[in-house]
Each structure stands twice: as structure tokens, then as C-alpha cells.
């Protein structure tokens, strides 16, 4: 049995065409089903539905053999990990669920001035490790505030001066009168594979990786 960990929403939706290229169709829609384990048309392949940020944990510890996770989630997981995440291979950038990790502030906040003056900036983010690294590299002093969602609210309520969050169209920032002031990195989702599973089920996993690779846009 091969177990693939996916999260609901864009990662599930955008992985479906790649699964199709490997001849795998999923029998149920995770939005309509309460099932956490979804069978596929192939009796030896199943999907487990987990939170996006739990995908690396499942794959690393063998709760799933493979998974699809954003670079944001993988880097934050590795940075916050206890010990090296050596059990996790990343053979493929799937180029799906693309966005960027950016710093944003209120439209009326003078970010350049705050940085120039060397004042401490309060930064709210779900990605505290990536945020800390970014500002340390710039030599900017920050107080980090960990949030689990709705980062956009933090600058509007005075909880923080800035946020580090994912941006794709920029529509959410605009709707909340926020302004993107720095791009930290481009993000896309990666296939991750449990190292032990790769040894024990080499052939089926290799075939899956090849089918996924052949279905990717050639750029
Ligand atoms: O929602 P939940 O808390 O369960 O988990 P999650 O938010 O981590 O999951 P999900 O499905 O929202 O995101 C999974 C992965 O998709 C992320 O880890 C990213 O790698 C990737 N991705 C791609 C995005 C976006 N684009 C994205 N736009 N993840 C989140 N967003 C959010 C962003 O946080 C912001 O709130 O969408 C909003 C901005 O979008 P625009 O288009 O208005 O700029
Ligand atoms: Mg989300």
C-alpha cells in the first residue's frame, strides 16, 4: 500500500491532474466527505487528508509514504524541527499552488523609515522561523508574534506593524488596505517522500515520481 498525504483546498485540487497522469483517480471529494482516508481506483494507493502544515510530519514519521506540501510549510517545518528532518526527500518541485512569501504593512505605515531608523518592528506571522531569518539577514530588529491564521488583521488592529504572509493575487492585501513591501521568496509545492518508504517500495514510488514529473509544465 502507498499512502499519499494531501491537504484540502488548492493542494488537493492541483494534485488531482498529476495523479491522473499516473492513472490514479480519487473516488471521493474531500469537501463533501467526512472520511480522512480516501481510496483511489488503484487498490494499493490511498490518500490521507491532513492539515497543510501537518504533511511534513506525517511523511517524516511514516504516517504517509509521500505527500505534497508548500515550500513555506517545508522550510518552516525544517527550521522549527527537533533534530534534522533527514527522513524527508524532496525529489520534485510540482510547480503548483504558487505564491510568494512577503512582508506587508498598513498602507499608511512608513516601513522604509522604520527600517532606516533601526526601530524595533513588531511582526506577526504563521512563519516565525522564516520571518526571524529574513529580518536577521537584513539586520532589522523584530519582535515576532506567532499567529495561526488571518495575519492580515494584525496590522489593522495594532497587534503588529508588519506581517509575513503568502500573497498570490494581492487581492487580500488590497481589500484590507495593506501594502506588500518586500518579497522574501517564491513558493510552490513539492513532492516529499519518506526515506524508508523509498527503499522499501522503490519501484511503485519511482513510477509515481516519474508520472508526476512527466505531467509538469516544461519550463
Ligand atoms: O487553511 P489551513 O489553515 O488549514 O491551512 P493552510 O492555509 O496552510 O492551507 P491552504 O490550503 O490555504 O494552503 C496550502 C498551501 O498553498 C500553502 O502552504 C502555500 O504553499 C500554498 N498557497 C498558494 C497559498 C496561497 N497560494 C495563498 N494565496 N496559501 C495561502 N494563501 C492565502 C494567503 O495566506 C492569504 O491569506 O491566500 C491569501 C492571499 O491570497 P491573494 O490571492 O489574495 O493574494
Ligand atoms: Mg488557508
mmCIF file of C-alpha atoms and ligand atoms in Angstrom:
data_model
loop_
_atom_site.group_PDB
_atom_site.id
_atom_site.type_symbol
_atom_site.label_atom_id
_atom_site.label_comp_id
_atom_site.label_asym_id
_atom_site.label_seq_id
_atom_site.Cartn_x
_atom_site.Cartn_y
_atom_site.Cartn_z
ATOM 1 C CA UNK A 1 0.000 0.000 0.000
ATOM 2 C CA UNK A 2 1.179 3.515 -0.865
ATOM 3 C CA UNK A 3 -0.203 6.347 1.259
ATOM 4 C CA UNK A 4 -0.129 9.915 -0.064
ATOM 5 C CA UNK A 5 -0.783 12.836 2.302
ATOM 6 C CA UNK A 6 -2.605 15.852 0.851
ATOM 7 C CA UNK A 7 -4.371 18.868 2.322
ATOM 8 C CA UNK A 8 -7.834 20.101 1.383
ATOM 9 C CA UNK A 9 -8.199 23.004 -0.990
ATOM 10 C CA UNK A 10 -5.675 24.148 -3.558
ATOM 11 C CA UNK A 11 -3.124 21.407 -2.930
ATOM 12 C CA UNK A 12 -5.708 18.644 -3.332
ATOM 13 C CA UNK A 13 -7.244 20.306 -6.416
ATOM 14 C CA UNK A 14 -3.920 20.964 -8.117
ATOM 15 C CA UNK A 15 -2.524 17.494 -7.342
ATOM 16 C CA UNK A 16 -5.506 15.748 -8.984
ATOM 17 C CA UNK A 17 -4.220 16.271 -12.573
ATOM 18 C CA UNK A 18 -0.809 14.884 -11.554
ATOM 19 C CA UNK A 19 -2.458 11.817 -10.025
ATOM 20 C CA UNK A 20 -4.485 11.422 -13.229
ATOM 21 C CA UNK A 21 -1.214 11.375 -15.191
ATOM 22 C CA UNK A 22 -0.195 8.426 -13.010
ATOM 23 C CA UNK A 23 -3.534 6.736 -13.763
ATOM 24 C CA UNK A 24 -4.878 7.450 -10.285
ATOM 25 C CA UNK A 25 -8.363 8.827 -9.702
ATOM 26 C CA UNK A 26 -9.775 9.670 -6.292
ATOM 27 C CA UNK A 27 -13.233 8.281 -5.611
ATOM 28 C CA UNK A 28 -14.440 10.966 -3.228
ATOM 29 C CA UNK A 29 -14.412 14.723 -2.864
ATOM 30 C CA UNK A 30 -12.770 15.625 0.488
ATOM 31 C CA UNK A 31 -15.023 18.704 0.740
ATOM 32 C CA UNK A 32 -18.126 16.550 0.710
ATOM 33 C CA UNK A 33 -16.855 13.519 2.572
ATOM 34 C CA UNK A 34 -16.051 13.242 6.262
ATOM 35 C CA UNK A 35 -13.603 10.472 5.505
ATOM 36 C CA UNK A 36 -9.975 11.199 6.276
ATOM 37 C CA UNK A 37 -8.706 8.253 4.244
ATOM 38 C CA UNK A 38 -9.798 8.347 0.609
ATOM 39 C CA UNK A 39 -9.485 5.254 -1.550
ATOM 40 C CA UNK A 40 -8.438 5.560 -5.190
ATOM 41 C CA UNK A 41 -9.130 3.486 -8.306
ATOM 42 C CA UNK A 42 -5.886 1.654 -7.519
ATOM 43 C CA UNK A 43 -6.345 -0.730 -4.603
ATOM 44 C CA UNK A 44 -2.757 -0.195 -3.429
ATOM 45 C CA UNK A 45 -2.887 3.629 -3.398
ATOM 46 C CA UNK A 46 -4.773 5.712 -0.846
ATOM 47 C CA UNK A 47 -4.918 9.378 0.101
ATOM 48 C CA UNK A 48 -4.876 10.708 3.673
ATOM 49 C CA UNK A 49 -6.261 14.200 4.232
ATOM 50 C CA UNK A 50 -4.262 16.235 6.762
ATOM 51 C CA UNK A 51 -3.717 19.886 7.622
ATOM 52 C CA UNK A 52 -1.293 21.539 5.187
ATOM 53 C CA UNK A 53 1.218 22.152 7.960
ATOM 54 C CA UNK A 54 0.991 18.518 9.139
ATOM 55 C CA UNK A 55 2.046 16.990 5.782
ATOM 56 C CA UNK A 56 5.816 17.050 6.531
ATOM 57 C CA UNK A 57 5.227 15.486 9.953
ATOM 58 C CA UNK A 58 3.140 12.643 8.507
ATOM 59 C CA UNK A 59 5.688 11.869 5.818
ATOM 60 C CA UNK A 60 8.725 12.243 8.048
ATOM 61 C CA UNK A 61 7.370 9.790 10.603
ATOM 62 C CA UNK A 62 5.960 7.324 8.096
ATOM 63 C CA UNK A 63 2.261 8.079 8.668
ATOM 64 C CA UNK A 64 2.300 8.587 4.916
ATOM 65 C CA UNK A 65 4.851 7.457 2.317
ATOM 66 C CA UNK A 66 4.578 10.594 0.213
ATOM 67 C CA UNK A 67 2.984 13.999 0.483
ATOM 68 C CA UNK A 68 2.553 17.337 -1.219
ATOM 69 C CA UNK A 69 3.485 20.439 0.759
ATOM 70 C CA UNK A 70 4.282 24.087 0.096
ATOM 71 C CA UNK A 71 7.885 25.253 0.277
ATOM 72 C CA UNK A 72 6.681 27.628 3.022
ATOM 73 C CA UNK A 73 5.455 24.718 5.136
ATOM 74 C CA UNK A 74 8.550 22.597 4.444
ATOM 75 C CA UNK A 75 11.045 25.345 5.302
ATOM 76 C CA UNK A 76 9.155 26.382 8.436
ATOM 77 C CA UNK A 77 8.914 22.732 9.475
ATOM 78 C CA UNK A 78 12.646 22.158 8.942
ATOM 79 C CA UNK A 79 13.583 25.362 10.790
ATOM 80 C CA UNK A 80 11.427 24.527 13.777
ATOM 81 C CA UNK A 81 12.257 20.849 13.843
ATOM 82 C CA UNK A 82 13.800 18.970 16.721
ATOM 83 C CA UNK A 83 16.851 17.476 15.062
ATOM 84 C CA UNK A 84 17.456 17.150 11.344
ATOM 85 C CA UNK A 85 14.499 16.163 9.165
ATOM 86 C CA UNK A 86 16.669 13.576 7.447
ATOM 87 C CA UNK A 87 13.785 11.202 6.716
ATOM 88 C CA UNK A 88 12.283 13.564 4.154
ATOM 89 C CA UNK A 89 13.288 13.544 0.473
ATOM 90 C CA UNK A 90 12.128 16.285 -1.897
ATOM 91 C CA UNK A 91 12.553 14.796 -5.358
ATOM 92 C CA UNK A 92 10.259 17.145 -7.269
ATOM 93 C CA UNK A 93 9.065 20.742 -7.436
ATOM 94 C CA UNK A 94 5.479 20.255 -8.628
ATOM 95 C CA UNK A 95 5.157 23.966 -9.511
ATOM 96 C CA UNK A 96 1.596 24.015 -8.161
ATOM 97 C CA UNK A 97 -0.078 26.272 -5.569
ATOM 98 C CA UNK A 98 2.367 29.017 -6.487
ATOM 99 C CA UNK A 99 2.599 32.205 -4.482
ATOM 100 C CA UNK A 100 5.232 34.256 -2.686
ATOM 101 C CA UNK A 101 6.155 34.875 0.930
ATOM 102 C CA UNK A 102 6.195 38.613 1.552
ATOM 103 C CA UNK A 103 6.320 41.337 4.141
ATOM 104 C CA UNK A 104 3.246 43.578 4.213
ATOM 105 C CA UNK A 105 2.295 46.629 6.243
ATOM 106 C CA UNK A 106 -0.609 49.063 6.511
ATOM 107 C CA UNK A 107 -0.828 51.430 3.555
ATOM 108 C CA UNK A 108 -0.023 54.358 5.857
ATOM 109 C CA UNK A 109 2.914 52.721 7.673
ATOM 110 C CA UNK A 110 6.311 54.095 6.669
ATOM 111 C CA UNK A 111 8.205 50.810 6.530
ATOM 112 C CA UNK A 112 11.342 52.208 4.886
ATOM 113 C CA UNK A 113 11.621 54.803 7.640
ATOM 114 C CA UNK A 114 11.126 52.259 10.423
ATOM 115 C CA UNK A 115 13.869 50.086 8.949
ATOM 116 C CA UNK A 116 16.183 53.076 8.399
ATOM 117 C CA UNK A 117 15.733 54.293 11.957
ATOM 118 C CA UNK A 118 16.585 50.902 13.322
ATOM 119 C CA UNK A 119 13.458 50.868 15.473
ATOM 120 C CA UNK A 120 12.114 47.504 16.625
ATOM 121 C CA UNK A 121 9.341 46.309 14.359
ATOM 122 C CA UNK A 122 6.567 44.040 15.601
ATOM 123 C CA UNK A 123 5.970 41.315 13.043
ATOM 124 C CA UNK A 124 3.091 38.837 13.144
ATOM 125 C CA UNK A 125 3.285 35.599 11.193
ATOM 126 C CA UNK A 126 2.479 31.940 10.973
ATOM 127 C CA UNK A 127 6.056 31.602 9.647
ATOM 128 C CA UNK A 128 8.029 32.849 12.659
ATOM 129 C CA UNK A 129 11.212 30.955 11.791
ATOM 130 C CA UNK A 130 11.286 32.193 8.184
ATOM 131 C CA UNK A 131 10.390 35.705 9.337
ATOM 132 C CA UNK A 132 13.128 35.721 12.029
ATOM 133 C CA UNK A 133 15.695 34.558 9.463
ATOM 134 C CA UNK A 134 14.651 37.192 6.909
ATOM 135 C CA UNK A 135 14.941 40.107 9.334
ATOM 136 C CA UNK A 136 18.147 38.761 10.902
ATOM 137 C CA UNK A 137 19.706 38.673 7.400
ATOM 138 C CA UNK A 138 18.704 42.332 6.941
ATOM 139 C CA UNK A 139 19.919 43.301 10.393
ATOM 140 C CA UNK A 140 16.455 44.557 11.357
ATOM 141 C CA UNK A 141 15.355 44.120 14.968
ATOM 142 C CA UNK A 142 11.959 42.482 15.269
ATOM 143 C CA UNK A 143 9.595 41.215 17.915
ATOM 144 C CA UNK A 144 7.803 38.220 16.483
ATOM 145 C CA UNK A 145 4.205 37.336 17.235
ATOM 146 C CA UNK A 146 3.064 33.850 16.290
ATOM 147 C CA UNK A 147 -0.385 33.617 14.680
ATOM 148 C CA UNK A 148 -2.203 30.645 13.178
ATOM 149 C CA UNK A 149 -4.337 32.496 10.620
ATOM 150 C CA UNK A 150 -5.829 35.814 9.445
ATOM 151 C CA UNK A 151 -2.449 37.513 9.601
ATOM 152 C CA UNK A 152 -3.926 40.453 7.660
ATOM 153 C CA UNK A 153 -5.827 41.518 10.758
ATOM 154 C CA UNK A 154 -2.712 42.098 12.865
ATOM 155 C CA UNK A 155 -1.594 45.468 11.394
ATOM 156 C CA UNK A 156 -5.202 46.701 11.257
ATOM 157 C CA UNK A 157 -5.768 46.163 14.964
ATOM 158 C CA UNK A 158 -2.384 47.404 16.159
ATOM 159 C CA UNK A 159 -1.220 43.936 17.131
ATOM 160 C CA UNK A 160 1.755 44.286 14.774
ATOM 161 C CA UNK A 161 3.461 46.765 12.426
ATOM 162 C CA UNK A 162 4.052 44.184 9.726
ATOM 163 C CA UNK A 163 3.124 40.664 8.707
ATOM 164 C CA UNK A 164 4.956 37.930 6.862
ATOM 165 C CA UNK A 165 2.377 36.051 4.809
ATOM 166 C CA UNK A 166 1.695 34.370 1.498
ATOM 167 C CA UNK A 167 0.476 36.511 -1.387
ATOM 168 C CA UNK A 168 -0.791 35.306 -4.720
ATOM 169 C CA UNK A 169 -3.088 37.809 -6.466
ATOM 170 C CA UNK A 170 -2.582 40.510 -3.829
ATOM 171 C CA UNK A 171 -6.376 40.834 -3.545
ATOM 172 C CA UNK A 172 -6.476 40.055 0.183
ATOM 173 C CA UNK A 173 -3.853 42.692 0.971
ATOM 174 C CA UNK A 174 -5.654 45.312 -1.132
ATOM 175 C CA UNK A 175 -9.032 44.517 0.430
ATOM 176 C CA UNK A 176 -7.513 45.153 3.855
ATOM 177 C CA UNK A 177 -5.559 48.313 2.941
ATOM 178 C CA UNK A 178 -2.228 46.575 3.289
ATOM 179 C CA UNK A 179 0.813 47.018 1.063
ATOM 180 C CA UNK A 180 3.451 44.461 0.064
ATOM 181 C CA UNK A 181 6.859 45.945 0.857
ATOM 182 C CA UNK A 182 9.264 43.017 0.383
ATOM 183 C CA UNK A 183 9.219 39.660 -1.310
ATOM 184 C CA UNK A 184 11.069 37.084 0.771
ATOM 185 C CA UNK A 185 10.831 34.121 -1.607
ATOM 186 C CA UNK A 186 8.811 32.422 -4.332
ATOM 187 C CA UNK A 187 6.756 29.460 -3.177
ATOM 188 C CA UNK A 188 5.442 26.358 -4.901
ATOM 189 C CA UNK A 189 4.539 22.904 -3.657
ATOM 190 C CA UNK A 190 6.952 19.982 -3.541
ATOM 191 C CA UNK A 191 6.555 16.254 -3.518
ATOM 192 C CA UNK A 192 8.044 14.845 -0.322
ATOM 193 C CA UNK A 193 8.888 11.204 0.213
ATOM 194 C CA UNK A 194 9.661 9.206 3.348
ATOM 195 C CA UNK A 195 13.220 7.914 3.043
ATOM 196 C CA UNK A 196 12.476 4.440 4.402
ATOM 197 C CA UNK A 197 9.421 4.060 2.143
ATOM 198 C CA UNK A 198 11.578 4.933 -0.836
ATOM 199 C CA UNK A 199 13.816 1.975 -0.009
ATOM 200 C CA UNK A 200 11.027 -0.486 0.818
ATOM 201 C CA UNK A 201 8.700 0.411 -2.079
ATOM 202 C CA UNK A 202 11.243 1.679 -4.561
ATOM 203 C CA UNK A 203 9.546 0.650 -7.794
ATOM 204 C CA UNK A 204 5.971 1.899 -7.247
ATOM 205 C CA UNK A 205 7.243 5.150 -5.724
ATOM 206 C CA UNK A 206 9.723 5.681 -8.554
ATOM 207 C CA UNK A 207 6.917 5.132 -11.101
ATOM 208 C CA UNK A 208 4.732 7.661 -9.313
ATOM 209 C CA UNK A 209 7.516 10.267 -9.234
ATOM 210 C CA UNK A 210 8.152 9.737 -12.961
ATOM 211 C CA UNK A 211 4.471 10.065 -13.841
ATOM 212 C CA UNK A 212 4.229 13.280 -11.818
ATOM 213 C CA UNK A 213 7.405 14.631 -13.441
ATOM 214 C CA UNK A 214 6.086 13.903 -16.938
ATOM 215 C CA UNK A 215 2.865 15.835 -16.215
ATOM 216 C CA UNK A 216 4.640 19.045 -15.113
ATOM 217 C CA UNK A 217 4.801 22.121 -17.334
ATOM 218 C CA UNK A 218 8.119 22.108 -19.223
ATOM 219 C CA UNK A 219 9.770 25.384 -18.205
HETATM 220 O O1 LIG B 1 -6.183 26.777 5.750
HETATM 221 P P1 LIG B 1 -5.413 25.961 6.754
HETATM 222 O O2 LIG B 1 -5.018 26.739 7.968
HETATM 223 O O3 LIG B 1 -5.981 24.616 7.029
HETATM 224 O O4 LIG B 1 -4.030 25.601 6.085
HETATM 225 P P2 LIG B 1 -3.275 26.438 5.019
HETATM 226 O O5 LIG B 1 -3.733 27.845 4.964
HETATM 227 O O6 LIG B 1 -1.810 26.206 5.269
HETATM 228 O O7 LIG B 1 -3.724 25.654 3.706
HETATM 229 P P3 LIG B 1 -4.043 26.223 2.279
HETATM 230 O O8 LIG B 1 -4.702 25.128 1.531
HETATM 231 O O9 LIG B 1 -4.713 27.549 2.387
HETATM 232 O O10 LIG B 1 -2.589 26.463 1.682
HETATM 233 C C1 LIG B 1 -1.771 25.384 1.367
HETATM 234 C C2 LIG B 1 -0.551 25.886 0.612
HETATM 235 O O11 LIG B 1 -0.965 26.549 -0.586
HETATM 236 C C3 LIG B 1 0.300 26.899 1.348
HETATM 237 O O12 LIG B 1 1.174 26.267 2.261
HETATM 238 C C4 LIG B 1 1.045 27.560 0.175
HETATM 239 O O13 LIG B 1 2.211 26.835 -0.144
HETATM 240 C C5 LIG B 1 0.038 27.451 -0.992
HETATM 241 N N1 LIG B 1 -0.615 28.719 -1.364
HETATM 242 C C6 LIG B 1 -0.602 29.236 -2.617
HETATM 243 C C7 LIG B 1 -1.309 29.561 -0.579
HETATM 244 C C8 LIG B 1 -1.693 30.646 -1.391
HETATM 245 N N2 LIG B 1 -1.251 30.400 -2.654
HETATM 246 C C9 LIG B 1 -2.457 31.732 -0.807
HETATM 247 N N3 LIG B 1 -2.783 32.690 -1.522
HETATM 248 N N4 LIG B 1 -1.647 29.514 0.726
HETATM 249 C C10 LIG B 1 -2.371 30.523 1.262
HETATM 250 N N5 LIG B 1 -2.776 31.630 0.548
HETATM 251 C C11 LIG B 1 -3.557 32.666 1.309
HETATM 252 C C12 LIG B 1 -2.653 33.684 1.992
HETATM 253 O O14 LIG B 1 -2.224 33.194 3.264
HETATM 254 C C13 LIG B 1 -3.543 34.909 2.113
HETATM 255 O O15 LIG B 1 -4.407 34.825 3.230
HETATM 256 O O16 LIG B 1 -4.393 33.430 0.453
HETATM 257 C C14 LIG B 1 -4.383 34.803 0.851
HETATM 258 C C15 LIG B 1 -3.724 35.667 -0.185
HETATM 259 O O17 LIG B 1 -4.190 35.378 -1.475
HETATM 260 P P4 LIG B 1 -4.367 36.557 -2.540
HETATM 261 O O18 LIG B 1 -4.675 35.869 -3.820
HETATM 262 O O19 LIG B 1 -5.491 37.427 -2.061
HETATM 263 O O20 LIG B 1 -3.059 37.316 -2.618
HETATM 264 MG MG1 LIG B 2 -5.563 28.583 4.265
#
